[in-house]
PDB file of C-alpha atoms in Angstrom:
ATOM      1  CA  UNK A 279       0.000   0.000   0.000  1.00  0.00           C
ATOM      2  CA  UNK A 280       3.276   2.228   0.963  1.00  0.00           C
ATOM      3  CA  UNK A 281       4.701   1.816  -2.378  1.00  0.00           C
ATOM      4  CA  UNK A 282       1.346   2.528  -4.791  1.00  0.00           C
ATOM      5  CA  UNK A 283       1.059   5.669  -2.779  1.00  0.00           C
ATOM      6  CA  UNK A 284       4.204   6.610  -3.174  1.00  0.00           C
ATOM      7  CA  UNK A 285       3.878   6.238  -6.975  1.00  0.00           C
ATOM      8  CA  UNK A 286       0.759   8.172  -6.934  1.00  0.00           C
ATOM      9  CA  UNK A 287       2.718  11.082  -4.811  1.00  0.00           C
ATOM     10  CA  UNK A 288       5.881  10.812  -7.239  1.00  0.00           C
ATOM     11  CA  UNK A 289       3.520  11.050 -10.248  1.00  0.00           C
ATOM     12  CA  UNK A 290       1.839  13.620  -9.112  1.00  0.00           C
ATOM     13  CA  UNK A 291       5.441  15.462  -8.330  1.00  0.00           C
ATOM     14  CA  UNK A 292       6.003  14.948 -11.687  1.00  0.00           C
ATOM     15  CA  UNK A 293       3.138  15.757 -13.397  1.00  0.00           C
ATOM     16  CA  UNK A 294       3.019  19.512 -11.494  1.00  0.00           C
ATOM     17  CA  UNK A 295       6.280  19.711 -13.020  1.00  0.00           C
ATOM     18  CA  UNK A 296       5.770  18.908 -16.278  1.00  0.00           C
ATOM     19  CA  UNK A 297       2.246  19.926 -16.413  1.00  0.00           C
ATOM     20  CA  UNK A 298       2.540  23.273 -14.296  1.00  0.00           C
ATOM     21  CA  UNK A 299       2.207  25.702 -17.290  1.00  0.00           C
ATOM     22  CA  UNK A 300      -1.929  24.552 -17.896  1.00  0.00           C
ATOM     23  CA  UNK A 301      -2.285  25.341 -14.039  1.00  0.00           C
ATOM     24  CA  UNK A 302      -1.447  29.581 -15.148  1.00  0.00           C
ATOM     25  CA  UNK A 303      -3.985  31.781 -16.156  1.00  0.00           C
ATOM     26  CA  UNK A 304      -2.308  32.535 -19.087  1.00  0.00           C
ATOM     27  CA  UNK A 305      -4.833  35.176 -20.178  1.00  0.00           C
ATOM     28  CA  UNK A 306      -2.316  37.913 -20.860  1.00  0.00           C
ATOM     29  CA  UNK A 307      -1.551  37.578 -24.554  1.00  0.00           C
ATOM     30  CA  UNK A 308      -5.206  37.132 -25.546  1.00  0.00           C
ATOM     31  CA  UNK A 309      -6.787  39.766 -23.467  1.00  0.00           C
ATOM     32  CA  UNK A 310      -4.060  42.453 -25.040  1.00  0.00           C
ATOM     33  CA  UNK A 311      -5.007  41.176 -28.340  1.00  0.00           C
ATOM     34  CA  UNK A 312      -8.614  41.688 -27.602  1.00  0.00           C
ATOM     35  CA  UNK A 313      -7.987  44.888 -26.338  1.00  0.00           C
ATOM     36  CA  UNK A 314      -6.414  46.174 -28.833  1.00  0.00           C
ATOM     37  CA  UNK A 315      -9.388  44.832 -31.404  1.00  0.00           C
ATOM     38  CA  UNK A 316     -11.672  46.554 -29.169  1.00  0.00           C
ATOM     39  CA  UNK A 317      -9.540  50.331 -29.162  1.00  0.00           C
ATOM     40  CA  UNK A 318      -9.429  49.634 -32.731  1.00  0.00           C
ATOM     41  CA  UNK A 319     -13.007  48.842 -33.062  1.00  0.00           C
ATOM     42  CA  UNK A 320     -14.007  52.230 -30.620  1.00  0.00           C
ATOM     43  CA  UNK A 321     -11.873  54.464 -32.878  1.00  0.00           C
ATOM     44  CA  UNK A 322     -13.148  53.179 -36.054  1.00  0.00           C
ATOM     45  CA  UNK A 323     -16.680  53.886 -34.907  1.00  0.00           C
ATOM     46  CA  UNK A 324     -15.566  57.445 -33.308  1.00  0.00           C
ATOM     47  CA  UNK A 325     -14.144  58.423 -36.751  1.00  0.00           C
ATOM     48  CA  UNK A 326     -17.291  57.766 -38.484  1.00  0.00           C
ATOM     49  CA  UNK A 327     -19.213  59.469 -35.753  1.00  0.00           C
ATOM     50  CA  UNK A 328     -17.068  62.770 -36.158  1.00  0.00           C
ATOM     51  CA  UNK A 329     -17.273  62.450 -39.997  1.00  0.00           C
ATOM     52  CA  UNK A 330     -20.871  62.245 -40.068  1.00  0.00           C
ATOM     53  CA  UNK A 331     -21.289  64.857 -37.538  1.00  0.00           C
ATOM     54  CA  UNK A 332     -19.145  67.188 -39.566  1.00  0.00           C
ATOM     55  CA  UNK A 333     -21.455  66.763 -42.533  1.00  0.00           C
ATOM     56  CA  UNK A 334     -24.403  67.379 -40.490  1.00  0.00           C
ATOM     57  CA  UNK A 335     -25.762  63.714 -40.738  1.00  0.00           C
ATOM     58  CA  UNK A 336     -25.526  63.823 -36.678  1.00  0.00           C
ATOM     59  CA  UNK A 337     -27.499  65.853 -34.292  1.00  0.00           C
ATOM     60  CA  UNK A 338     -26.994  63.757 -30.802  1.00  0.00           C
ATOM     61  CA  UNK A 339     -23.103  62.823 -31.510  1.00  0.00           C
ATOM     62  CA  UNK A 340     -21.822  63.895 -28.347  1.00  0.00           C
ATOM     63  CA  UNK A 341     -24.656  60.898 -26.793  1.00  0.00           C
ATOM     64  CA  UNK A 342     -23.252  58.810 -29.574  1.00  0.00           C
ATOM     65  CA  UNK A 343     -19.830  59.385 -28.354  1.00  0.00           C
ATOM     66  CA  UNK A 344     -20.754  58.392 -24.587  1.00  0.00           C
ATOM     67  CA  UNK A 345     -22.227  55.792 -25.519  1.00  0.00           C
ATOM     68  CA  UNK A 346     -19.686  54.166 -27.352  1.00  0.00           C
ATOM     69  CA  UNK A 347     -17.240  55.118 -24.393  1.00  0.00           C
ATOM     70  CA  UNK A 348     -19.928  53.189 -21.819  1.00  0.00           C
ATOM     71  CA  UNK A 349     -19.483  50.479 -24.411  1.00  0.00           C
ATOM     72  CA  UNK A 350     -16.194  49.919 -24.587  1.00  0.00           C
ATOM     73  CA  UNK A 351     -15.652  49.968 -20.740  1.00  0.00           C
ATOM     74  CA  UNK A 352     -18.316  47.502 -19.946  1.00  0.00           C
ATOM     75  CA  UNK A 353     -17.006  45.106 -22.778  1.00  0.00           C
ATOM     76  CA  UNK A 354     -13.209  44.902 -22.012  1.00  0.00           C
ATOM     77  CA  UNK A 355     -13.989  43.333 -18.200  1.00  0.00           C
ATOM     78  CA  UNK A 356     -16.653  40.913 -19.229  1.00  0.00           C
ATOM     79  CA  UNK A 357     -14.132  39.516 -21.810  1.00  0.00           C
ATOM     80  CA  UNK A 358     -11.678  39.336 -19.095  1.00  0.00           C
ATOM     81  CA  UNK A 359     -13.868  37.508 -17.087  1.00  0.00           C
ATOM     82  CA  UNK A 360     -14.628  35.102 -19.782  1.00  0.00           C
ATOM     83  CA  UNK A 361     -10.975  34.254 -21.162  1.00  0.00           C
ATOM     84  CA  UNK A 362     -10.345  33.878 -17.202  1.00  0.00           C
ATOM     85  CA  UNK A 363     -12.877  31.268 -16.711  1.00  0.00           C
ATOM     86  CA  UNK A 364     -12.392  29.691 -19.837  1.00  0.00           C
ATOM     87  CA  UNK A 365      -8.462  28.666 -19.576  1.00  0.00           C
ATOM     88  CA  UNK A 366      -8.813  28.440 -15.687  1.00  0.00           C
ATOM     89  CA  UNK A 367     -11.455  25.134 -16.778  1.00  0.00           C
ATOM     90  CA  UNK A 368      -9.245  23.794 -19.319  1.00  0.00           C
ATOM     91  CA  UNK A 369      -6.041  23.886 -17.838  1.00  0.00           C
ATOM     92  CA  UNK A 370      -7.433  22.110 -14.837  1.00  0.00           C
ATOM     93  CA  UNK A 371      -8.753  19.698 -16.972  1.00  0.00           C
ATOM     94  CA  UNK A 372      -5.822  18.891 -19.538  1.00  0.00           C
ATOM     95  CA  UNK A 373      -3.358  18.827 -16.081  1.00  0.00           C
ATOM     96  CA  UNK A 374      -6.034  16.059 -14.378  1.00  0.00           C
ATOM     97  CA  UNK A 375      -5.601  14.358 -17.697  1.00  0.00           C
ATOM     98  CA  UNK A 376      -1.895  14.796 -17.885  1.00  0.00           C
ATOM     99  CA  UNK A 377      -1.549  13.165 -13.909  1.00  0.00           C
ATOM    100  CA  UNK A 378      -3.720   9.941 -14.675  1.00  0.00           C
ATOM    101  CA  UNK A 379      -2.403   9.137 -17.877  1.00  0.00           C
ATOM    102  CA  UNK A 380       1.151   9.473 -16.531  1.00  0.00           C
ATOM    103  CA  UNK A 381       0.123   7.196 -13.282  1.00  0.00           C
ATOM    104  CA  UNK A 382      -1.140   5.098 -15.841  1.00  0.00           C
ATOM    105  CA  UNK A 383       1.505   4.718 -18.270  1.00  0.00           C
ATOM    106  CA  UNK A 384       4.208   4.322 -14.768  1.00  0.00           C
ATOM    107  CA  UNK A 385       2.182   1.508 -13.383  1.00  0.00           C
ATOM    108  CA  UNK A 386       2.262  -0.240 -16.595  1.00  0.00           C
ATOM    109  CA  UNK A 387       5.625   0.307 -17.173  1.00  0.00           C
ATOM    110  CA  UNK A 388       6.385  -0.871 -13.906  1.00  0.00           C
ATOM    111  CA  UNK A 389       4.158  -4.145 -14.150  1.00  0.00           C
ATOM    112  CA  UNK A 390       6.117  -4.995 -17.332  1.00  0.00           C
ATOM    113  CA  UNK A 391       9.676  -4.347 -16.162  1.00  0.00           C
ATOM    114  CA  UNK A 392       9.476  -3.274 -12.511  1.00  0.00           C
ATOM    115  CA  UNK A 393      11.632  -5.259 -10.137  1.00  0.00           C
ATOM    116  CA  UNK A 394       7.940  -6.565  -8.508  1.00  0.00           C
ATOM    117  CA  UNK A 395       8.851  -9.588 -10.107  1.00  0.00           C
ATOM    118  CA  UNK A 396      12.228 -10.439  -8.189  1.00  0.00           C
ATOM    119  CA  UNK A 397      11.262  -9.487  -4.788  1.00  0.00           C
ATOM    120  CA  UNK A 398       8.331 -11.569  -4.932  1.00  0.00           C
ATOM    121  CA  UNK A 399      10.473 -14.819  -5.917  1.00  0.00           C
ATOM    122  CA  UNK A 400      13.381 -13.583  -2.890  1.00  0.00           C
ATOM    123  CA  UNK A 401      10.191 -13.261  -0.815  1.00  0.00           C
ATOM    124  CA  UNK A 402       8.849 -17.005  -1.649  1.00  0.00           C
ATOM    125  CA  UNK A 403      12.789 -18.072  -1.406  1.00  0.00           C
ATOM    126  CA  UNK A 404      13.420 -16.470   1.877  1.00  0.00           C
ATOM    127  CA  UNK A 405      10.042 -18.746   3.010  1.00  0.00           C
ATOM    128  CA  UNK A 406      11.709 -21.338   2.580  1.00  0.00           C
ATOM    129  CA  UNK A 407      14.590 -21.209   4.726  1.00  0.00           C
ATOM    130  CA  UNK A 408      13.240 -23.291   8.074  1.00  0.00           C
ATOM    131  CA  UNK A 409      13.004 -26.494   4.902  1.00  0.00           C
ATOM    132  CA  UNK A 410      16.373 -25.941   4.160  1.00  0.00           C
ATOM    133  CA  UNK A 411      17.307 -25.835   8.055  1.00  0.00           C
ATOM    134  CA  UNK A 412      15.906 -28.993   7.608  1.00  0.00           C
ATOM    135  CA  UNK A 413      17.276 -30.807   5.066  1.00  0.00           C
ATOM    136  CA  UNK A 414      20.912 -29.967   6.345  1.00  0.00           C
ATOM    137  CA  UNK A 415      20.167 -31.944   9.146  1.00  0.00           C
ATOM    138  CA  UNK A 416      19.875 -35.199   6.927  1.00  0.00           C
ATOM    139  CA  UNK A 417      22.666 -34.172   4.300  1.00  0.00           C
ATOM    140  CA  UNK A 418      24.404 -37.496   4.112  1.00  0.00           C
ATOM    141  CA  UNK A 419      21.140 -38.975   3.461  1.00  0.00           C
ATOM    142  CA  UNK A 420      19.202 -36.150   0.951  1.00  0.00           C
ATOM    143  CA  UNK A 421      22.342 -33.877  -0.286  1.00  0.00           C
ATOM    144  CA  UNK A 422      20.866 -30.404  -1.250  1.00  0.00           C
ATOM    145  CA  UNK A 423      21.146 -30.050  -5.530  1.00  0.00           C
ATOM    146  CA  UNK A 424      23.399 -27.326  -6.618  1.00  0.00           C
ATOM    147  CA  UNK A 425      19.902 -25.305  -7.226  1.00  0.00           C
ATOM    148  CA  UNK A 426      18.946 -26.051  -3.864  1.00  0.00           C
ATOM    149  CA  UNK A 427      22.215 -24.543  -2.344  1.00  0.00           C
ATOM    150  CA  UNK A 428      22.177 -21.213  -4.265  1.00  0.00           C
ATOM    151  CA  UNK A 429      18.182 -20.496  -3.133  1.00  0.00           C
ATOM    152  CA  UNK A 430      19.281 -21.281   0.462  1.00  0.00           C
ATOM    153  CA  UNK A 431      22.660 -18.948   0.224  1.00  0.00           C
ATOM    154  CA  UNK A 432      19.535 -16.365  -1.162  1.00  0.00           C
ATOM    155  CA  UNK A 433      17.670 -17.018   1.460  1.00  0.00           C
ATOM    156  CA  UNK A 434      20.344 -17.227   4.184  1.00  0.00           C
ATOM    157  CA  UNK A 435      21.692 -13.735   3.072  1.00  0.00           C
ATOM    158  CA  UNK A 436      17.952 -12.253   3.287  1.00  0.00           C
ATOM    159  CA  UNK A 437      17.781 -13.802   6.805  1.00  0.00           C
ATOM    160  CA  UNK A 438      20.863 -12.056   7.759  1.00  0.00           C
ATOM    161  CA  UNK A 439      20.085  -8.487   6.316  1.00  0.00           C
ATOM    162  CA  UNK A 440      17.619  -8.775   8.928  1.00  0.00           C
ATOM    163  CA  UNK A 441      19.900 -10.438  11.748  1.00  0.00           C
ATOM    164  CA  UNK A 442      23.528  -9.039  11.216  1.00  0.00           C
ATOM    165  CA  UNK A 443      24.227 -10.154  14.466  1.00  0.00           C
ATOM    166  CA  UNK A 444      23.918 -14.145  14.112  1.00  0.00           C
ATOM    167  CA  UNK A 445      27.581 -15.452  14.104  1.00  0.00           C
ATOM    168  CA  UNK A 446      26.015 -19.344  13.355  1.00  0.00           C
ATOM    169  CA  UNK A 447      24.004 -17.780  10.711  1.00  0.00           C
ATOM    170  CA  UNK A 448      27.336 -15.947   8.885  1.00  0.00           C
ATOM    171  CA  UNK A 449      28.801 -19.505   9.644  1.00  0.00           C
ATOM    172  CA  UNK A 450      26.330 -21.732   7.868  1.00  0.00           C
ATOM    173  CA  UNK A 451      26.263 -18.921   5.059  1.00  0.00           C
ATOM    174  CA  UNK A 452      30.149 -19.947   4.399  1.00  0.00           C
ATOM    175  CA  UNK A 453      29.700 -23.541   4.806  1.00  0.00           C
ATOM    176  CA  UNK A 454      26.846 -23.140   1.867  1.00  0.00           C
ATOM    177  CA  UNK A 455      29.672 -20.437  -0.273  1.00  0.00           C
ATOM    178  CA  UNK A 456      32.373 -23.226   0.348  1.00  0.00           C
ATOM    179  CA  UNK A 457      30.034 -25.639  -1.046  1.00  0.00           C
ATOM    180  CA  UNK A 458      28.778 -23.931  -4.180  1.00  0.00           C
ATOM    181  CA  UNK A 459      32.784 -22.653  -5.004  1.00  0.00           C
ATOM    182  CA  UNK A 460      32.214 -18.906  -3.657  1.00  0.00           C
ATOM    183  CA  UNK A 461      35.529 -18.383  -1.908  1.00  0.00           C
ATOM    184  CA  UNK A 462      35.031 -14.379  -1.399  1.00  0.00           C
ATOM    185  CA  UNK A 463      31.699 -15.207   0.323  1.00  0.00           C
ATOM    186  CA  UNK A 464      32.826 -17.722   2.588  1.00  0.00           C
ATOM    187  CA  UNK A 465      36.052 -15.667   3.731  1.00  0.00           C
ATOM    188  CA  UNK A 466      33.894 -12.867   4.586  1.00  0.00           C
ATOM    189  CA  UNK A 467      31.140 -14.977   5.994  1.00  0.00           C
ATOM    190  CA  UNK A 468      33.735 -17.091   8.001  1.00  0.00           C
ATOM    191  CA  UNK A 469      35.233 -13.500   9.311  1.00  0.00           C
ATOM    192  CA  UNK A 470      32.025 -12.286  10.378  1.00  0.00           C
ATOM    193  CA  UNK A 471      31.123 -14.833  12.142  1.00  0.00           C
ATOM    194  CA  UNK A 472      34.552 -15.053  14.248  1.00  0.00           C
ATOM    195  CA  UNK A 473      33.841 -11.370  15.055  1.00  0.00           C
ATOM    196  CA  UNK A 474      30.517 -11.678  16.194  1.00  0.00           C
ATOM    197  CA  UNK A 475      31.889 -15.009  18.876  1.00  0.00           C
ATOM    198  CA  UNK A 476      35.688 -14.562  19.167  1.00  0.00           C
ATOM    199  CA  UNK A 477      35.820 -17.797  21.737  1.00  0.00           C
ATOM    200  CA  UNK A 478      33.709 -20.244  19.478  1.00  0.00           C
ATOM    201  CA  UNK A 479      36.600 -22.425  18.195  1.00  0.00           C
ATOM    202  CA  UNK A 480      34.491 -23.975  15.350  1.00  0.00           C
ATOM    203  CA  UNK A 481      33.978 -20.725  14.013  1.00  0.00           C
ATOM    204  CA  UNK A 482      37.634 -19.862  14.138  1.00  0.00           C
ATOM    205  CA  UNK A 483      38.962 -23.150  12.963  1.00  0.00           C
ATOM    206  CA  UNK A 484      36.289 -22.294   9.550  1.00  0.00           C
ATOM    207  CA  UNK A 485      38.455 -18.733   9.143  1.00  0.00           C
ATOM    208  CA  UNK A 486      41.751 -20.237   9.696  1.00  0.00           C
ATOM    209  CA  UNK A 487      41.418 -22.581   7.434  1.00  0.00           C
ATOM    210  CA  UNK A 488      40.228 -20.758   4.635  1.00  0.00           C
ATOM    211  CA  UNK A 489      42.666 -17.965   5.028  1.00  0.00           C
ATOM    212  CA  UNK A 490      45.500 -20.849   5.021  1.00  0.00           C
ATOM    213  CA  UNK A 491      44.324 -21.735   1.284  1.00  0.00           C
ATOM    214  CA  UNK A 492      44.949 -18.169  -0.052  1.00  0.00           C
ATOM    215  CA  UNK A 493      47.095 -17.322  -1.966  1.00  0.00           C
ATOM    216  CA  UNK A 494      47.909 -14.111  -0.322  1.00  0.00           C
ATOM    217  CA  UNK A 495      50.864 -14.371   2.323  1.00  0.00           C
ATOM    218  CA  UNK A 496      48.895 -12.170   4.833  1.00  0.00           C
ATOM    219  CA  UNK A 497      46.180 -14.372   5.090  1.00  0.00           C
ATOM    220  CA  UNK A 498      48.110 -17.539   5.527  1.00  0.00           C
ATOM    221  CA  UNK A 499      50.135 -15.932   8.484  1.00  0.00           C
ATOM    222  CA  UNK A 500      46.765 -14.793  10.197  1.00  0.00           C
ATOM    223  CA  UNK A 501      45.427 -18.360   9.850  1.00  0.00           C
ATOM    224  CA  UNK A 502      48.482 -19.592  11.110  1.00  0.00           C
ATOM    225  CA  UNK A 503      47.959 -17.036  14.076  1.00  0.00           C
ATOM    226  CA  UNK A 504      44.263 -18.241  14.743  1.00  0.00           C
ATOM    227  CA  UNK A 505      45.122 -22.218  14.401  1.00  0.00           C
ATOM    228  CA  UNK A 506      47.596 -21.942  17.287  1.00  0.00           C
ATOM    229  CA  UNK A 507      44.854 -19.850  19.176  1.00  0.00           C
ATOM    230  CA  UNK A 508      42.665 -23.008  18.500  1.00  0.00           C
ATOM    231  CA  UNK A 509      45.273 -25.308  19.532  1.00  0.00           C
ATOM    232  CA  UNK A 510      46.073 -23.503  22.858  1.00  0.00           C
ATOM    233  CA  UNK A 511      43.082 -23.735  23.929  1.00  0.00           C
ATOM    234  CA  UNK A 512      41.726 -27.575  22.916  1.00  0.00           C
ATOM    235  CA  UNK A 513      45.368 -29.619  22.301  1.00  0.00           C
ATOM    236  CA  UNK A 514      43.118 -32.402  20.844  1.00  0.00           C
ATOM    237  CA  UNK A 515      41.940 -30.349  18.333  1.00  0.00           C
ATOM    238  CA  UNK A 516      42.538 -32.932  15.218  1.00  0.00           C
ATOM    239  CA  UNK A 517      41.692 -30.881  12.048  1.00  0.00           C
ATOM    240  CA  UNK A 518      43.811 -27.685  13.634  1.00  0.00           C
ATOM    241  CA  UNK A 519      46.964 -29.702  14.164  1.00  0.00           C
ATOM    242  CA  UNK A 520      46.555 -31.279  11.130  1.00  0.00           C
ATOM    243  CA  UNK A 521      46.456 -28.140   9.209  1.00  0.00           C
ATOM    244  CA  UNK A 522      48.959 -26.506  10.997  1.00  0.00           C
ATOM    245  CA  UNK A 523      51.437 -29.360  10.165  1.00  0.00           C
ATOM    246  CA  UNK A 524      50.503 -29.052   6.623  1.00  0.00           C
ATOM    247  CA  UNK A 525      51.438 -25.506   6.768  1.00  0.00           C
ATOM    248  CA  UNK A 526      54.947 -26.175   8.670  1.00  0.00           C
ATOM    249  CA  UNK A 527      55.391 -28.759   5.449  1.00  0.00           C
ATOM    250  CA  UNK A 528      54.297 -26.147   3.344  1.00  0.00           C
ATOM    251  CA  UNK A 529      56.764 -23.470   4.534  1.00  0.00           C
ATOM    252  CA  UNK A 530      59.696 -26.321   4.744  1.00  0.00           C
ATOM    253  CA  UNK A 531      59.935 -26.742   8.310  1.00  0.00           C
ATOM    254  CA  UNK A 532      59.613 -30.536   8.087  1.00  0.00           C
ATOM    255  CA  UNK A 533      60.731 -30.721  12.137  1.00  0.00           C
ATOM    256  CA  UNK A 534      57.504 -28.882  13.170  1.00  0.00           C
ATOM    257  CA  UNK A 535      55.700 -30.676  10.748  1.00  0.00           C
ATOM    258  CA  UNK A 536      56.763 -33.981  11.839  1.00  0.00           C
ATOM    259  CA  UNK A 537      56.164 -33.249  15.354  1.00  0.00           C
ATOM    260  CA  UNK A 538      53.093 -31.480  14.870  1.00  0.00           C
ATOM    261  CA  UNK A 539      52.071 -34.997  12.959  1.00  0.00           C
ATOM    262  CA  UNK A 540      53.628 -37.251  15.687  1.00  0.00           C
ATOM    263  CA  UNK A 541      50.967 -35.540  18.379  1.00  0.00           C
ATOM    264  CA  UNK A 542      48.242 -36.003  16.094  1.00  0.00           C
ATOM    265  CA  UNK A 543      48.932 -40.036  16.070  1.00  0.00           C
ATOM    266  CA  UNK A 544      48.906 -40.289  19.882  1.00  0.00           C
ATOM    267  CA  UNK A 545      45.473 -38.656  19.847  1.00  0.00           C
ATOM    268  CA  UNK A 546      43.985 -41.086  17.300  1.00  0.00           C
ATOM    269  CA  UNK A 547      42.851 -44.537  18.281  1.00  0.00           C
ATOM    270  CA  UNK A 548      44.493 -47.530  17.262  1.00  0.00           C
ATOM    271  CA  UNK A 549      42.221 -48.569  14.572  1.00  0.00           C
ATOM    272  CA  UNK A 550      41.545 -44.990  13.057  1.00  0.00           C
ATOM    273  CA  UNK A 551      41.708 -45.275   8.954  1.00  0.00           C
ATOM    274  CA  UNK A 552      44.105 -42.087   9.258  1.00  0.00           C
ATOM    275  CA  UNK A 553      46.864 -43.852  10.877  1.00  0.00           C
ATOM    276  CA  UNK A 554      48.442 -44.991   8.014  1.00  0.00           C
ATOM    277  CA  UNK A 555      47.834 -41.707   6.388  1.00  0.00           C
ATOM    278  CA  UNK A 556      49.251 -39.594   9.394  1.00  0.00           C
ATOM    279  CA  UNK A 557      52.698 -42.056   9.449  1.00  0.00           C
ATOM    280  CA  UNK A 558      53.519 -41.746   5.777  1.00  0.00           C
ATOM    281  CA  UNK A 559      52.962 -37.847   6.445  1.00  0.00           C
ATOM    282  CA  UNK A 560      55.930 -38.267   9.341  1.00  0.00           C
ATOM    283  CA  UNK A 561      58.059 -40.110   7.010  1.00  0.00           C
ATOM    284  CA  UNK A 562      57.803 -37.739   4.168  1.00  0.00           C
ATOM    285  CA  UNK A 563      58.578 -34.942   6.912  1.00  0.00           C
ATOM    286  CA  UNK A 564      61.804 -36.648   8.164  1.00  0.00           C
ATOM    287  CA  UNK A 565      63.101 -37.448   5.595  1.00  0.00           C
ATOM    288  CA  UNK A 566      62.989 -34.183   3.931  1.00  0.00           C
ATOM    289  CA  UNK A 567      64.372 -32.468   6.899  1.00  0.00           C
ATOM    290  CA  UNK A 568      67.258 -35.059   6.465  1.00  0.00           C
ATOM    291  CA  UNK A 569      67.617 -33.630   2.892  1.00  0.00           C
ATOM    292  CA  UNK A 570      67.387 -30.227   3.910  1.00  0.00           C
ATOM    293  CA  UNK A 571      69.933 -30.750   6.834  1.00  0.00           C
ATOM    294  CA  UNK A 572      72.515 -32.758   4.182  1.00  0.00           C
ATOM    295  CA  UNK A 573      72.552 -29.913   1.566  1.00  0.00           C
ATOM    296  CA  UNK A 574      73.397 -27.430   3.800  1.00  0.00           C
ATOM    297  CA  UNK A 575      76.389 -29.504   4.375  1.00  0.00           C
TER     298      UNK A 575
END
């Protein structure tokens, strides 16, 4: 209801702009012209009193003279009057026609091409963000399609515009960006969310390892900051000592790595499928440092 008024008030705004000249009594131009037909008019008739008169065709042309004075005086007002009433009605009524056919011709326009359209499928999309909630919850079961997952990063985006201030909600928003290959979105979401809950290690261990698959050295050394945050505060944090001894690797200090790898197989059980995994890692590392140590000989 807010927005068709506002059209009508904008159209309106517009049409006294546009259509402001018909709203003037723009009377001048033809009551001089009439004017000037009517002085024309009185002198015409004087000279043919005076002529008469001089040839003695006239007895009473001083009467005829007053009387086309009176004449003249009582005509020029009523035609005043008239041209006044006459453009005041038709200016009103060409600038009411002006203002409807331009609200008119902007509602149409706006039915065609107006963005009506879009907000009414975010609106149906954003409805159906407590299904997605949903279906999450049985993702190893019913995966969401790629379609699925780019309505419910729509939707999750709408639901934050409203609530800036849910960290789980920025979370879940770059778990669905990681998932649908929108890096950008899911290092901002991931950043926003570690803002909002500094102490929420879940949320941190999302940034850090995000920022320690960027290219950009910064970002690496911040992740490296916030995985050793992690770490201090839950040693038995598996996927934060695992990255961070991918990261020593990366950087070629295979001694952290390996011992960084080494704490990480204490902490799994003895039948854990990443065993194997986890001691080929330590092997690689060793030996490499052995490498590194017997060129610098």
């Amino acid at each position: 209801m807010i927005f068709w008024l506002s059209v009508l008030l904008l159209s309106f705004i517009i049409a006294c702009i546009c259509f402001y000249p018909l709203l003037k009594k723009q009377i001048k131009a033809q009551t001089v012209k009439r004017d000037e037909l009517n002085k024309a008019l009185y002198f015409q008739r004087l000279v043919e009193i005076e002529r008469d008169e001089a040839q003695g065709l006239l007895k009473n042309a001083e009467i005829l003279k007053q009387e086309l004075q009176q004449s003249l005086l009582e005509d020029i007002p009523e035609q005043k009057n008239a041209a006044q009433i006459d453009q005041k009605h038709y200016g009103k009524l060409w600038f009411i026609s002006g203002f409807l056919v331009l609200a008119i011709i902007s509602v149409i326009f706006y039915m065609g091409v107006g963005s009506w359209k879009s907000e009414d499928m975010l609106k149906k999309t954003y409805q159906k963000l407590p299904h997605f909630y949903e279906r999450i919850q049985d993702e190893k079961n019913n995966p969401l399609t790629d379609a699925e997952l780019q309505q419910f990063a729509i939707a999750q985006r709408l639901h934050l515009q409203k609530s800036p201030n849910d960290a789980k909600g920025w979370w879940l928003l770059g778990q669905i960006a990681m998932n649908t290959n929108k890096a950008q979105l899911a290092l901002d979401s991931y950043a926003r969310a570690n803002k909002l809950e500094p102490d929420n290690l879940e949320y941190k261990l999302s940034y850090a390892r995000i920022l320690m698959f960027s290219e950009d050295p910064t970002d690496k050394s911040k992740g490296d900051e916030l995985l050793k945050e992690v770490i201090r505060k839950d040693h038995a944090n598996l996927e934060a000592l695992g990255l961070l001894a991918f990261r020593y690797f990366e950087t070629e200090d295979y001694k952290m790595a390996a011992v960084t790898w080494a704490m990480m197989l204490r902490l799994l059980p003895e039948d854990d499928p990443r065993t194997e995994l986890i001691q080929r890692s330590i092997e690689s590392a060793r030996a490499s440092y052995q490498e590194k140590e017997t060129n610098k000989k």
